C-alpha atoms as a printed R data frame, in Angstrom:
   type eleno elety resid chain resno       x      y       z
1  ATOM     1    CA   UNK     A     1  -6.968 33.016   2.450
2  ATOM     2    CA   UNK     A     2  -4.865 34.690   5.067
3  ATOM     3    CA   UNK     A     3  -4.662 38.458   5.167
4  ATOM     4    CA   UNK     A     4  -1.993 39.658   2.741
5  ATOM     5    CA   UNK     A     5  -1.396 36.208   1.249
6  ATOM     6    CA   UNK     A     6  -1.242 36.509  -2.537
7  ATOM     7    CA   UNK     A     7  -0.509 32.956  -3.665
8  ATOM     8    CA   UNK     A     8  -1.271 29.308  -3.052
9  ATOM     9    CA   UNK     A     9   0.101 25.915  -4.068
10 ATOM    10    CA   UNK     A    10  -1.812 23.728  -6.496
11 ATOM    11    CA   UNK     A    11  -0.464 20.183  -6.434
12 ATOM    12    CA   UNK     A    12   0.131 18.278  -9.673
13 ATOM    13    CA   UNK     A    13  -1.569 15.121  -8.424
14 ATOM    14    CA   UNK     A    14  -4.925 16.900  -8.502
15 ATOM    15    CA   UNK     A    15  -5.070 15.627 -12.081
16 ATOM    16    CA   UNK     A    16  -6.215 12.257 -10.713
17 ATOM    17    CA   UNK     A    17  -9.113 13.922  -8.920
18 ATOM    18    CA   UNK     A    18 -10.400 15.829 -11.946
19 ATOM    19    CA   UNK     A    19  -9.377 13.710 -14.938
20 ATOM    20    CA   UNK     A    20 -12.880 12.345 -15.538
21 ATOM    21    CA   UNK     A    21 -14.607 15.722 -15.431
22 ATOM    22    CA   UNK     A    22 -15.646 17.405 -18.663
23 ATOM    23    CA   UNK     A    23 -13.736 20.486 -19.758
24 ATOM    24    CA   UNK     A    24 -16.719 22.591 -18.726
25 ATOM    25    CA   UNK     A    25 -16.722 21.038 -15.238
26 ATOM    26    CA   UNK     A    26 -12.965 21.579 -14.945
27 ATOM    27    CA   UNK     A    27 -13.466 25.237 -15.834
28 ATOM    28    CA   UNK     A    28 -16.222 25.594 -13.254
29 ATOM    29    CA   UNK     A    29 -14.010 23.938 -10.640
30 ATOM    30    CA   UNK     A    30 -11.105 26.253 -11.471
31 ATOM    31    CA   UNK     A    31 -13.396 29.299 -11.236
32 ATOM    32    CA   UNK     A    32 -14.586 28.050  -7.843
33 ATOM    33    CA   UNK     A    33 -10.964 27.615  -6.720
34 ATOM    34    CA   UNK     A    34 -10.087 31.183  -7.687
35 ATOM    35    CA   UNK     A    35 -13.149 32.559  -5.926
36 ATOM    36    CA   UNK     A    36 -12.381 30.459  -2.839
37 ATOM    37    CA   UNK     A    37  -8.777 31.637  -2.478
38 ATOM    38    CA   UNK     A    38  -9.937 35.231  -2.996
39 ATOM    39    CA   UNK     A    39 -12.424 34.926  -0.114
40 ATOM    40    CA   UNK     A    40 -15.519 35.242  -2.298
41 ATOM    41    CA   UNK     A    41 -17.209 32.397  -0.369
42 ATOM    42    CA   UNK     A    42 -18.422 30.479  -3.431
43 ATOM    43    CA   UNK     A    43 -20.912 27.638  -3.158
44 ATOM    44    CA   UNK     A    44 -20.881 24.485  -5.259
45 ATOM    45    CA   UNK     A    45 -24.297 22.967  -5.807
46 ATOM    46    CA   UNK     A    46 -23.302 20.318  -8.356
47 ATOM    47    CA   UNK     A    47 -22.723 17.018  -6.553
48 ATOM    48    CA   UNK     A    48 -19.925 15.804  -8.849
49 ATOM    49    CA   UNK     A    49 -18.033 19.090  -8.622
50 ATOM    50    CA   UNK     A    50 -18.436 19.056  -4.853
51 ATOM    51    CA   UNK     A    51 -16.896 15.577  -4.701
52 ATOM    52    CA   UNK     A    52 -13.950 16.810  -6.787
53 ATOM    53    CA   UNK     A    53 -13.632 20.012  -4.756
54 ATOM    54    CA   UNK     A    54 -13.488 18.613  -1.215
55 ATOM    55    CA   UNK     A    55  -9.956 17.089  -1.410
56 ATOM    56    CA   UNK     A    56  -8.672 20.337  -2.927
57 ATOM    57    CA   UNK     A    57 -10.315 22.388  -0.198
58 ATOM    58    CA   UNK     A    58  -8.865 20.193   2.548
59 ATOM    59    CA   UNK     A    59  -5.353 20.525   1.101
60 ATOM    60    CA   UNK     A    60  -5.691 24.299   0.845
61 ATOM    61    CA   UNK     A    61  -6.761 24.435   4.497
62 ATOM    62    CA   UNK     A    62  -3.824 22.241   5.591
63 ATOM    63    CA   UNK     A    63  -1.428 24.464   3.646
64 ATOM    64    CA   UNK     A    64  -2.957 27.592   5.174
65 ATOM    65    CA   UNK     A    65  -2.542 26.158   8.668
66 ATOM    66    CA   UNK     A    66   1.154 25.539   7.940
67 ATOM    67    CA   UNK     A    67   1.508 29.024   6.473
68 ATOM    68    CA   UNK     A    68  -0.013 30.619   9.567
69 ATOM    69    CA   UNK     A    69   2.343 28.662  11.835
70 ATOM    70    CA   UNK     A    70   5.399 30.253  10.177
């Protein structure tokens, strides 16, 4: 995340991306999200979680680009 940025937006429609994951997978994905936005550079090795993660990652990057423009 950008230097000094302490928050991010998580969109409600993400539910459609993760609804078929198990609760354990959802927890792992959420942990990955928190590590990602805190610049911990996490790596997802599970193929299913990676498929669920990529749209979230792209949205976070688009939002960051908009944030940096303002």
